[in-house]
Amino acid sequence: TREYSATRPEESWELDQLLLQYCIEANSILEGKGMHYPRLAFQIEEGGGHHESAWSWRLKGALEYLLKPWWDLEEN
């Protein structure tokens, strides 16, 4: 929710909200095209920004997901 502001000395609530809205819209478009979990994972982190410390705790899960064979991503 702080995609822009977390990496800048100045806050920009409006830009943070615009970027968040773009991400929400992109997720909705993909879901509308039939892509759902586990092939699509969308997470909003309150206060999270676009920098290493904000996503370091998610790296292990992201790598496991990205490196998993495609046949293991089938929905049950």
PDB file of N, CA and C in Angstrom:
ATOM      1  N   THR A   1       0.812  -1.208   0.000  1.00  0.00           N
ATOM      2  CA  THR A   1       0.000   0.000   0.000  1.00  0.00           C
ATOM      3  C   THR A   1       0.852   1.268   0.000  1.00  0.00           C
ATOM      4  N   ARG A   2       2.180   1.095   0.052  1.00  0.00           N
ATOM      5  CA  ARG A   2       3.092   2.243  -0.034  1.00  0.00           C
ATOM      6  C   ARG A   2       4.131   1.981  -1.125  1.00  0.00           C
ATOM      7  N   GLU A   3       3.669   1.515  -2.259  1.00  0.00           N
ATOM      8  CA  GLU A   3       4.540   1.132  -3.375  1.00  0.00           C
ATOM      9  C   GLU A   3       5.516   2.247  -3.739  1.00  0.00           C
ATOM     10  N   TYR A   4       5.039   3.465  -3.787  1.00  0.00           N
ATOM     11  CA  TYR A   4       5.882   4.611  -4.142  1.00  0.00           C
ATOM     12  C   TYR A   4       6.519   5.234  -2.901  1.00  0.00           C
ATOM     13  N   SER A   5       5.705   5.546  -1.916  1.00  0.00           N
ATOM     14  CA  SER A   5       6.162   6.329  -0.768  1.00  0.00           C
ATOM     15  C   SER A   5       7.225   5.636   0.072  1.00  0.00           C
ATOM     16  N   ALA A   6       7.233   4.320   0.106  1.00  0.00           N
ATOM     17  CA  ALA A   6       8.192   3.601   0.941  1.00  0.00           C
ATOM     18  C   ALA A   6       9.622   3.746   0.445  1.00  0.00           C
ATOM     19  N   THR A   7       9.809   4.181  -0.790  1.00  0.00           N
ATOM     20  CA  THR A   7      11.162   4.298  -1.344  1.00  0.00           C
ATOM     21  C   THR A   7      11.542   5.742  -1.642  1.00  0.00           C
ATOM     22  N   ARG A   8      10.743   6.698  -1.197  1.00  0.00           N
ATOM     23  CA  ARG A   8      11.004   8.115  -1.467  1.00  0.00           C
ATOM     24  C   ARG A   8      10.995   8.917  -0.158  1.00  0.00           C
ATOM     25  N   PRO A   9      11.721  10.016  -0.131  1.00  0.00           N
ATOM     26  CA  PRO A   9      11.697  10.831   1.090  1.00  0.00           C
ATOM     27  C   PRO A   9      10.352  11.533   1.307  1.00  0.00           C
ATOM     28  N   GLU A  10       9.592  11.734   0.235  1.00  0.00           N
ATOM     29  CA  GLU A  10       8.283  12.378   0.358  1.00  0.00           C
ATOM     30  C   GLU A  10       7.167  11.349   0.212  1.00  0.00           C
ATOM     31  N   GLU A  11       6.078  11.576   0.919  1.00  0.00           N
ATOM     32  CA  GLU A  11       4.903  10.705   0.837  1.00  0.00           C
ATOM     33  C   GLU A  11       4.042  11.129  -0.351  1.00  0.00           C
ATOM     34  N   SER A  12       3.405  10.169  -0.985  1.00  0.00           N
ATOM     35  CA  SER A  12       2.442  10.457  -2.045  1.00  0.00           C
ATOM     36  C   SER A  12       1.297   9.458  -1.949  1.00  0.00           C
ATOM     37  N   TRP A  13       0.357   9.725  -1.050  1.00  0.00           N
ATOM     38  CA  TRP A  13      -0.795   8.871  -0.832  1.00  0.00           C
ATOM     39  C   TRP A  13      -1.548   8.640  -2.140  1.00  0.00           C
ATOM     40  N   GLU A  14      -1.698   9.705  -2.946  1.00  0.00           N
ATOM     41  CA  GLU A  14      -2.448   9.595  -4.199  1.00  0.00           C
ATOM     42  C   GLU A  14      -1.779   8.621  -5.164  1.00  0.00           C
ATOM     43  N   LEU A  15      -0.465   8.709  -5.291  1.00  0.00           N
ATOM     44  CA  LEU A  15       0.250   7.808  -6.203  1.00  0.00           C
ATOM     45  C   LEU A  15       0.240   6.375  -5.677  1.00  0.00           C
ATOM     46  N   ASP A  16       0.409   6.221  -4.365  1.00  0.00           N
ATOM     47  CA  ASP A  16       0.323   4.884  -3.775  1.00  0.00           C
ATOM     48  C   ASP A  16      -1.036   4.253  -4.072  1.00  0.00           C
ATOM     49  N   GLN A  17      -2.103   5.011  -3.917  1.00  0.00           N
ATOM     50  CA  GLN A  17      -3.454   4.504  -4.172  1.00  0.00           C
ATOM     51  C   GLN A  17      -3.669   4.187  -5.648  1.00  0.00           C
ATOM     52  N   LEU A  18      -3.129   5.021  -6.531  1.00  0.00           N
ATOM     53  CA  LEU A  18      -3.246   4.768  -7.965  1.00  0.00           C
ATOM     54  C   LEU A  18      -2.539   3.470  -8.351  1.00  0.00           C
ATOM     55  N   LEU A  19      -1.324   3.273  -7.848  1.00  0.00           N
ATOM     56  CA  LEU A  19      -0.586   2.041  -8.153  1.00  0.00           C
ATOM     57  C   LEU A  19      -1.298   0.819  -7.596  1.00  0.00           C
ATOM     58  N   LEU A  20      -1.843   0.944  -6.391  1.00  0.00           N
ATOM     59  CA  LEU A  20      -2.603  -0.161  -5.799  1.00  0.00           C
ATOM     60  C   LEU A  20      -3.828  -0.480  -6.653  1.00  0.00           C
ATOM     61  N   GLN A  21      -4.525   0.555  -7.097  1.00  0.00           N
ATOM     62  CA  GLN A  21      -5.710   0.336  -7.930  1.00  0.00           C
ATOM     63  C   GLN A  21      -5.339  -0.362  -9.242  1.00  0.00           C
ATOM     64  N   TYR A  22      -4.214   0.025  -9.851  1.00  0.00           N
ATOM     65  CA  TYR A  22      -3.755  -0.645 -11.078  1.00  0.00           C
ATOM     66  C   TYR A  22      -3.504  -2.133 -10.826  1.00  0.00           C
ATOM     67  N   CYS A  23      -2.884  -2.457  -9.690  1.00  0.00           N
ATOM     68  CA  CYS A  23      -2.613  -3.865  -9.359  1.00  0.00           C
ATOM     69  C   CYS A  23      -3.908  -4.637  -9.140  1.00  0.00           C
ATOM     70  N   ILE A  24      -4.858  -4.024  -8.451  1.00  0.00           N
ATOM     71  CA  ILE A  24      -6.157  -4.666  -8.220  1.00  0.00           C
ATOM     72  C   ILE A  24      -6.869  -4.910  -9.545  1.00  0.00           C
ATOM     73  N   GLU A  25      -6.832  -3.920 -10.440  1.00  0.00           N
ATOM     74  CA  GLU A  25      -7.464  -4.070 -11.757  1.00  0.00           C
ATOM     75  C   GLU A  25      -6.790  -5.172 -12.572  1.00  0.00           C
ATOM     76  N   ALA A  26      -5.460  -5.232 -12.541  1.00  0.00           N
ATOM     77  CA  ALA A  26      -4.741  -6.279 -13.284  1.00  0.00           C
ATOM     78  C   ALA A  26      -5.121  -7.655 -12.753  1.00  0.00           C
ATOM     79  N   ASN A  27      -5.197  -7.786 -11.441  1.00  0.00           N
ATOM     80  CA  ASN A  27      -5.605  -9.058 -10.838  1.00  0.00           C
ATOM     81  C   ASN A  27      -7.020  -9.422 -11.278  1.00  0.00           C
ATOM     82  N   SER A  28      -7.919  -8.465 -11.279  1.00  0.00           N
ATOM     83  CA  SER A  28      -9.305  -8.723 -11.693  1.00  0.00           C
ATOM     84  C   SER A  28      -9.386  -9.165 -13.149  1.00  0.00           C
ATOM     85  N   ILE A  29      -8.593  -8.549 -13.998  1.00  0.00           N
ATOM     86  CA  ILE A  29      -8.583  -8.925 -15.421  1.00  0.00           C
ATOM     87  C   ILE A  29      -8.112 -10.369 -15.569  1.00  0.00           C
ATOM     88  N   LEU A  30      -7.023 -10.720 -14.881  1.00  0.00           N
ATOM     89  CA  LEU A  30      -6.511 -12.087 -14.962  1.00  0.00           C
ATOM     90  C   LEU A  30      -7.517 -13.092 -14.424  1.00  0.00           C
ATOM     91  N   GLU A  31      -8.154 -12.764 -13.302  1.00  0.00           N
ATOM     92  CA  GLU A  31      -9.180 -13.665 -12.770  1.00  0.00           C
ATOM     93  C   GLU A  31     -10.351 -13.786 -13.742  1.00  0.00           C
ATOM     94  N   GLY A  32     -10.717 -12.688 -14.389  1.00  0.00           N
ATOM     95  CA  GLY A  32     -11.788 -12.712 -15.375  1.00  0.00           C
ATOM     96  C   GLY A  32     -11.466 -13.571 -16.578  1.00  0.00           C
ATOM     97  N   LYS A  33     -10.190 -13.745 -16.853  1.00  0.00           N
ATOM     98  CA  LYS A  33      -9.737 -14.593 -17.960  1.00  0.00           C
ATOM     99  C   LYS A  33      -9.583 -16.050 -17.528  1.00  0.00           C
ATOM    100  N   GLY A  34      -9.904 -16.327 -16.239  1.00  0.00           N
ATOM    101  CA  GLY A  34      -9.871 -17.705 -15.776  1.00  0.00           C
ATOM    102  C   GLY A  34      -8.646 -18.103 -14.976  1.00  0.00           C
ATOM    103  N   MET A  35      -7.763 -17.173 -14.681  1.00  0.00           N
ATOM    104  CA  MET A  35      -6.577 -17.516 -13.908  1.00  0.00           C
ATOM    105  C   MET A  35      -6.887 -17.312 -12.424  1.00  0.00           C
ATOM    106  N   HIS A  36      -6.735 -18.372 -11.657  1.00  0.00           N
ATOM    107  CA  HIS A  36      -7.034 -18.338 -10.228  1.00  0.00           C
ATOM    108  C   HIS A  36      -5.935 -19.052  -9.463  1.00  0.00           C
ATOM    109  N   TYR A  37      -5.999 -18.959  -8.138  1.00  0.00           N
ATOM    110  CA  TYR A  37      -5.064 -19.672  -7.283  1.00  0.00           C
ATOM    111  C   TYR A  37      -5.147 -21.167  -7.581  1.00  0.00           C
ATOM    112  N   PRO A  38      -4.072 -21.871  -7.671  1.00  0.00           N
ATOM    113  CA  PRO A  38      -2.722 -21.525  -7.283  1.00  0.00           C
ATOM    114  C   PRO A  38      -1.866 -20.943  -8.401  1.00  0.00           C
ATOM    115  N   ARG A  39      -2.401 -20.819  -9.596  1.00  0.00           N
ATOM    116  CA  ARG A  39      -1.614 -20.244 -10.689  1.00  0.00           C
ATOM    117  C   ARG A  39      -1.477 -18.740 -10.564  1.00  0.00           C
ATOM    118  N   LEU A  40      -2.381 -18.107  -9.846  1.00  0.00           N
ATOM    119  CA  LEU A  40      -2.344 -16.661  -9.639  1.00  0.00           C
ATOM    120  C   LEU A  40      -2.437 -16.390  -8.151  1.00  0.00           C
ATOM    121  N   ALA A  41      -1.491 -15.670  -7.628  1.00  0.00           N
ATOM    122  CA  ALA A  41      -1.513 -15.280  -6.223  1.00  0.00           C
ATOM    123  C   ALA A  41      -1.370 -13.771  -6.142  1.00  0.00           C
ATOM    124  N   PHE A  42      -2.290 -13.122  -5.468  1.00  0.00           N
ATOM    125  CA  PHE A  42      -2.291 -11.665  -5.319  1.00  0.00           C
ATOM    126  C   PHE A  42      -2.402 -11.345  -3.846  1.00  0.00           C
ATOM    127  N   GLN A  43      -1.493 -10.510  -3.374  1.00  0.00           N
ATOM    128  CA  GLN A  43      -1.453 -10.189  -1.957  1.00  0.00           C
ATOM    129  C   GLN A  43      -1.249  -8.693  -1.789  1.00  0.00           C
ATOM    130  N   ILE A  44      -2.062  -8.073  -0.945  1.00  0.00           N
ATOM    131  CA  ILE A  44      -1.888  -6.667  -0.601  1.00  0.00           C
ATOM    132  C   ILE A  44      -1.309  -6.621   0.803  1.00  0.00           C
ATOM    133  N   GLU A  45      -0.154  -6.001   0.928  1.00  0.00           N
ATOM    134  CA  GLU A  45       0.507  -5.892   2.226  1.00  0.00           C
ATOM    135  C   GLU A  45       0.362  -4.463   2.724  1.00  0.00           C
ATOM    136  N   GLU A  46      -0.377  -4.285   3.789  1.00  0.00           N
ATOM    137  CA  GLU A  46      -0.574  -2.957   4.366  1.00  0.00           C
ATOM    138  C   GLU A  46       0.776  -2.378   4.797  1.00  0.00           C
ATOM    139  N   GLY A  47       1.114  -1.218   4.254  1.00  0.00           N
ATOM    140  CA  GLY A  47       2.377  -0.552   4.581  1.00  0.00           C
ATOM    141  C   GLY A  47       3.566  -1.051   3.781  1.00  0.00           C
ATOM    142  N   GLY A  48       3.365  -2.079   2.957  1.00  0.00           N
ATOM    143  CA  GLY A  48       4.463  -2.643   2.172  1.00  0.00           C
ATOM    144  C   GLY A  48       4.856  -1.731   1.023  1.00  0.00           C
ATOM    145  N   GLY A  49       6.134  -1.681   0.743  1.00  0.00           N
ATOM    146  CA  GLY A  49       6.658  -0.883  -0.356  1.00  0.00           C
ATOM    147  C   GLY A  49       7.423  -1.750  -1.335  1.00  0.00           C
ATOM    148  N   HIS A  50       7.967  -1.111  -2.344  1.00  0.00           N
ATOM    149  CA  HIS A  50       8.704  -1.838  -3.379  1.00  0.00           C
ATOM    150  C   HIS A  50      10.198  -1.745  -3.071  1.00  0.00           C
ATOM    151  N   HIS A  51      10.630  -2.513  -2.089  1.00  0.00           N
ATOM    152  CA  HIS A  51      12.037  -2.569  -1.730  1.00  0.00           C
ATOM    153  C   HIS A  51      12.327  -3.926  -1.090  1.00  0.00           C
ATOM    154  N   GLU A  52      13.591  -4.251  -0.979  1.00  0.00           N
ATOM    155  CA  GLU A  52      14.008  -5.583  -0.560  1.00  0.00           C
ATOM    156  C   GLU A  52      13.449  -5.987   0.798  1.00  0.00           C
ATOM    157  N   SER A  53      13.483  -5.091   1.772  1.00  0.00           N
ATOM    158  CA  SER A  53      13.033  -5.493   3.100  1.00  0.00           C
ATOM    159  C   SER A  53      11.532  -5.763   3.148  1.00  0.00           C
ATOM    160  N   ALA A  54      10.761  -5.149   2.253  1.00  0.00           N
ATOM    161  CA  ALA A  54       9.309  -5.370   2.231  1.00  0.00           C
ATOM    162  C   ALA A  54       8.964  -6.744   1.673  1.00  0.00           C
ATOM    163  N   TRP A  55       9.756  -7.251   0.746  1.00  0.00           N
ATOM    164  CA  TRP A  55       9.409  -8.557   0.188  1.00  0.00           C
ATOM    165  C   TRP A  55      10.372  -9.658   0.561  1.00  0.00           C
ATOM    166  N   SER A  56      11.329  -9.379   1.413  1.00  0.00           N
ATOM    167  CA  SER A  56      12.294 -10.428   1.778  1.00  0.00           C
ATOM    168  C   SER A  56      11.619 -11.607   2.473  1.00  0.00           C
ATOM    169  N   TRP A  57      10.620 -11.351   3.303  1.00  0.00           N
ATOM    170  CA  TRP A  57       9.955 -12.449   4.011  1.00  0.00           C
ATOM    171  C   TRP A  57       9.111 -13.306   3.080  1.00  0.00           C
ATOM    172  N   ARG A  58       8.754 -12.790   1.886  1.00  0.00           N
ATOM    173  CA  ARG A  58       7.959 -13.563   0.930  1.00  0.00           C
ATOM    174  C   ARG A  58       8.818 -14.285  -0.094  1.00  0.00           C
ATOM    175  N   LEU A  59      10.124 -14.052  -0.104  1.00  0.00           N
ATOM    176  CA  LEU A  59      10.985 -14.594  -1.154  1.00  0.00           C
ATOM    177  C   LEU A  59      10.954 -16.118  -1.208  1.00  0.00           C
ATOM    178  N   LYS A  60      11.046 -16.770  -0.071  1.00  0.00           N
ATOM    179  CA  LYS A  60      11.054 -18.241  -0.070  1.00  0.00           C
ATOM    180  C   LYS A  60       9.796 -18.793  -0.732  1.00  0.00           C
ATOM    181  N   GLY A  61       8.639 -18.316  -0.346  1.00  0.00           N
ATOM    182  CA  GLY A  61       7.393 -18.783  -0.946  1.00  0.00           C
ATOM    183  C   GLY A  61       7.309 -18.457  -2.424  1.00  0.00           C
ATOM    184  N   ALA A  62       7.772 -17.275  -2.810  1.00  0.00           N
ATOM    185  CA  ALA A  62       7.746 -16.888  -4.225  1.00  0.00           C
ATOM    186  C   ALA A  62       8.646 -17.793  -5.055  1.00  0.00           C
ATOM    187  N   LEU A  63       9.836 -18.073  -4.559  1.00  0.00           N
ATOM    188  CA  LEU A  63      10.750 -18.949  -5.296  1.00  0.00           C
ATOM    189  C   LEU A  63      10.211 -20.374  -5.384  1.00  0.00           C
ATOM    190  N   GLU A  64       9.647 -20.865  -4.299  1.00  0.00           N
ATOM    191  CA  GLU A  64       9.047 -22.205  -4.344  1.00  0.00           C
ATOM    192  C   GLU A  64       7.937 -22.252  -5.388  1.00  0.00           C
ATOM    193  N   TYR A  65       7.120 -21.215  -5.446  1.00  0.00           N
ATOM    194  CA  TYR A  65       6.039 -21.150  -6.424  1.00  0.00           C
ATOM    195  C   TYR A  65       6.588 -21.070  -7.851  1.00  0.00           C
ATOM    196  N   LEU A  66       7.546 -20.180  -8.075  1.00  0.00           N
ATOM    197  CA  LEU A  66       8.072 -19.962  -9.421  1.00  0.00           C
ATOM    198  C   LEU A  66       8.862 -21.158  -9.944  1.00  0.00           C
ATOM    199  N   LEU A  67       9.487 -21.907  -9.058  1.00  0.00           N
ATOM    200  CA  LEU A  67      10.316 -23.028  -9.485  1.00  0.00           C
ATOM    201  C   LEU A  67       9.595 -24.365  -9.453  1.00  0.00           C
ATOM    202  N   LYS A  68       8.331 -24.362  -9.037  1.00  0.00           N
ATOM    203  CA  LYS A  68       7.553 -25.597  -8.981  1.00  0.00           C
ATOM    204  C   LYS A  68       7.189 -26.042 -10.408  1.00  0.00           C
ATOM    205  N   PRO A  69       7.245 -27.329 -10.679  1.00  0.00           N
ATOM    206  CA  PRO A  69       6.839 -27.805 -12.010  1.00  0.00           C
ATOM    207  C   PRO A  69       5.396 -27.422 -12.316  1.00  0.00           C
ATOM    208  N   TRP A  70       5.105 -27.105 -13.567  1.00  0.00           N
ATOM    209  CA  TRP A  70       3.767 -26.644 -13.945  1.00  0.00           C
ATOM    210  C   TRP A  70       2.696 -27.659 -13.604  1.00  0.00           C
ATOM    211  N   TRP A  71       3.007 -28.940 -13.672  1.00  0.00           N
ATOM    212  CA  TRP A  71       1.979 -29.962 -13.406  1.00  0.00           C
ATOM    213  C   TRP A  71       1.584 -30.009 -11.921  1.00  0.00           C
ATOM    214  N   ASP A  72       2.423 -29.450 -11.048  1.00  0.00           N
ATOM    215  CA  ASP A  72       2.081 -29.371  -9.634  1.00  0.00           C
ATOM    216  C   ASP A  72       1.198 -28.171  -9.312  1.00  0.00           C
ATOM    217  N   LEU A  73       0.955 -27.303 -10.294  1.00  0.00           N
ATOM    218  CA  LEU A  73       0.141 -26.111 -10.081  1.00  0.00           C
ATOM    219  C   LEU A  73      -1.326 -26.343 -10.422  1.00  0.00           C
ATOM    220  N   GLU A  74      -1.655 -27.536 -10.883  1.00  0.00           N
ATOM    221  CA  GLU A  74      -3.054 -27.851 -11.217  1.00  0.00           C
ATOM    222  C   GLU A  74      -3.936 -27.703  -9.981  1.00  0.00           C
ATOM    223  N   GLU A  75      -5.125 -27.156 -10.165  1.00  0.00           N
ATOM    224  CA  GLU A  75      -6.064 -27.047  -9.051  1.00  0.00           C
ATOM    225  C   GLU A  75      -6.632 -28.421  -8.738  1.00  0.00           C
ATOM    226  N   ASN A  76      -6.844 -28.704  -7.460  1.00  0.00           N
ATOM    227  CA  ASN A  76      -7.407 -29.980  -7.040  1.00  0.00           C
ATOM    228  C   ASN A  76      -8.897 -29.930  -7.049  1.00  0.00           C
TER     229      ASN A  76
END
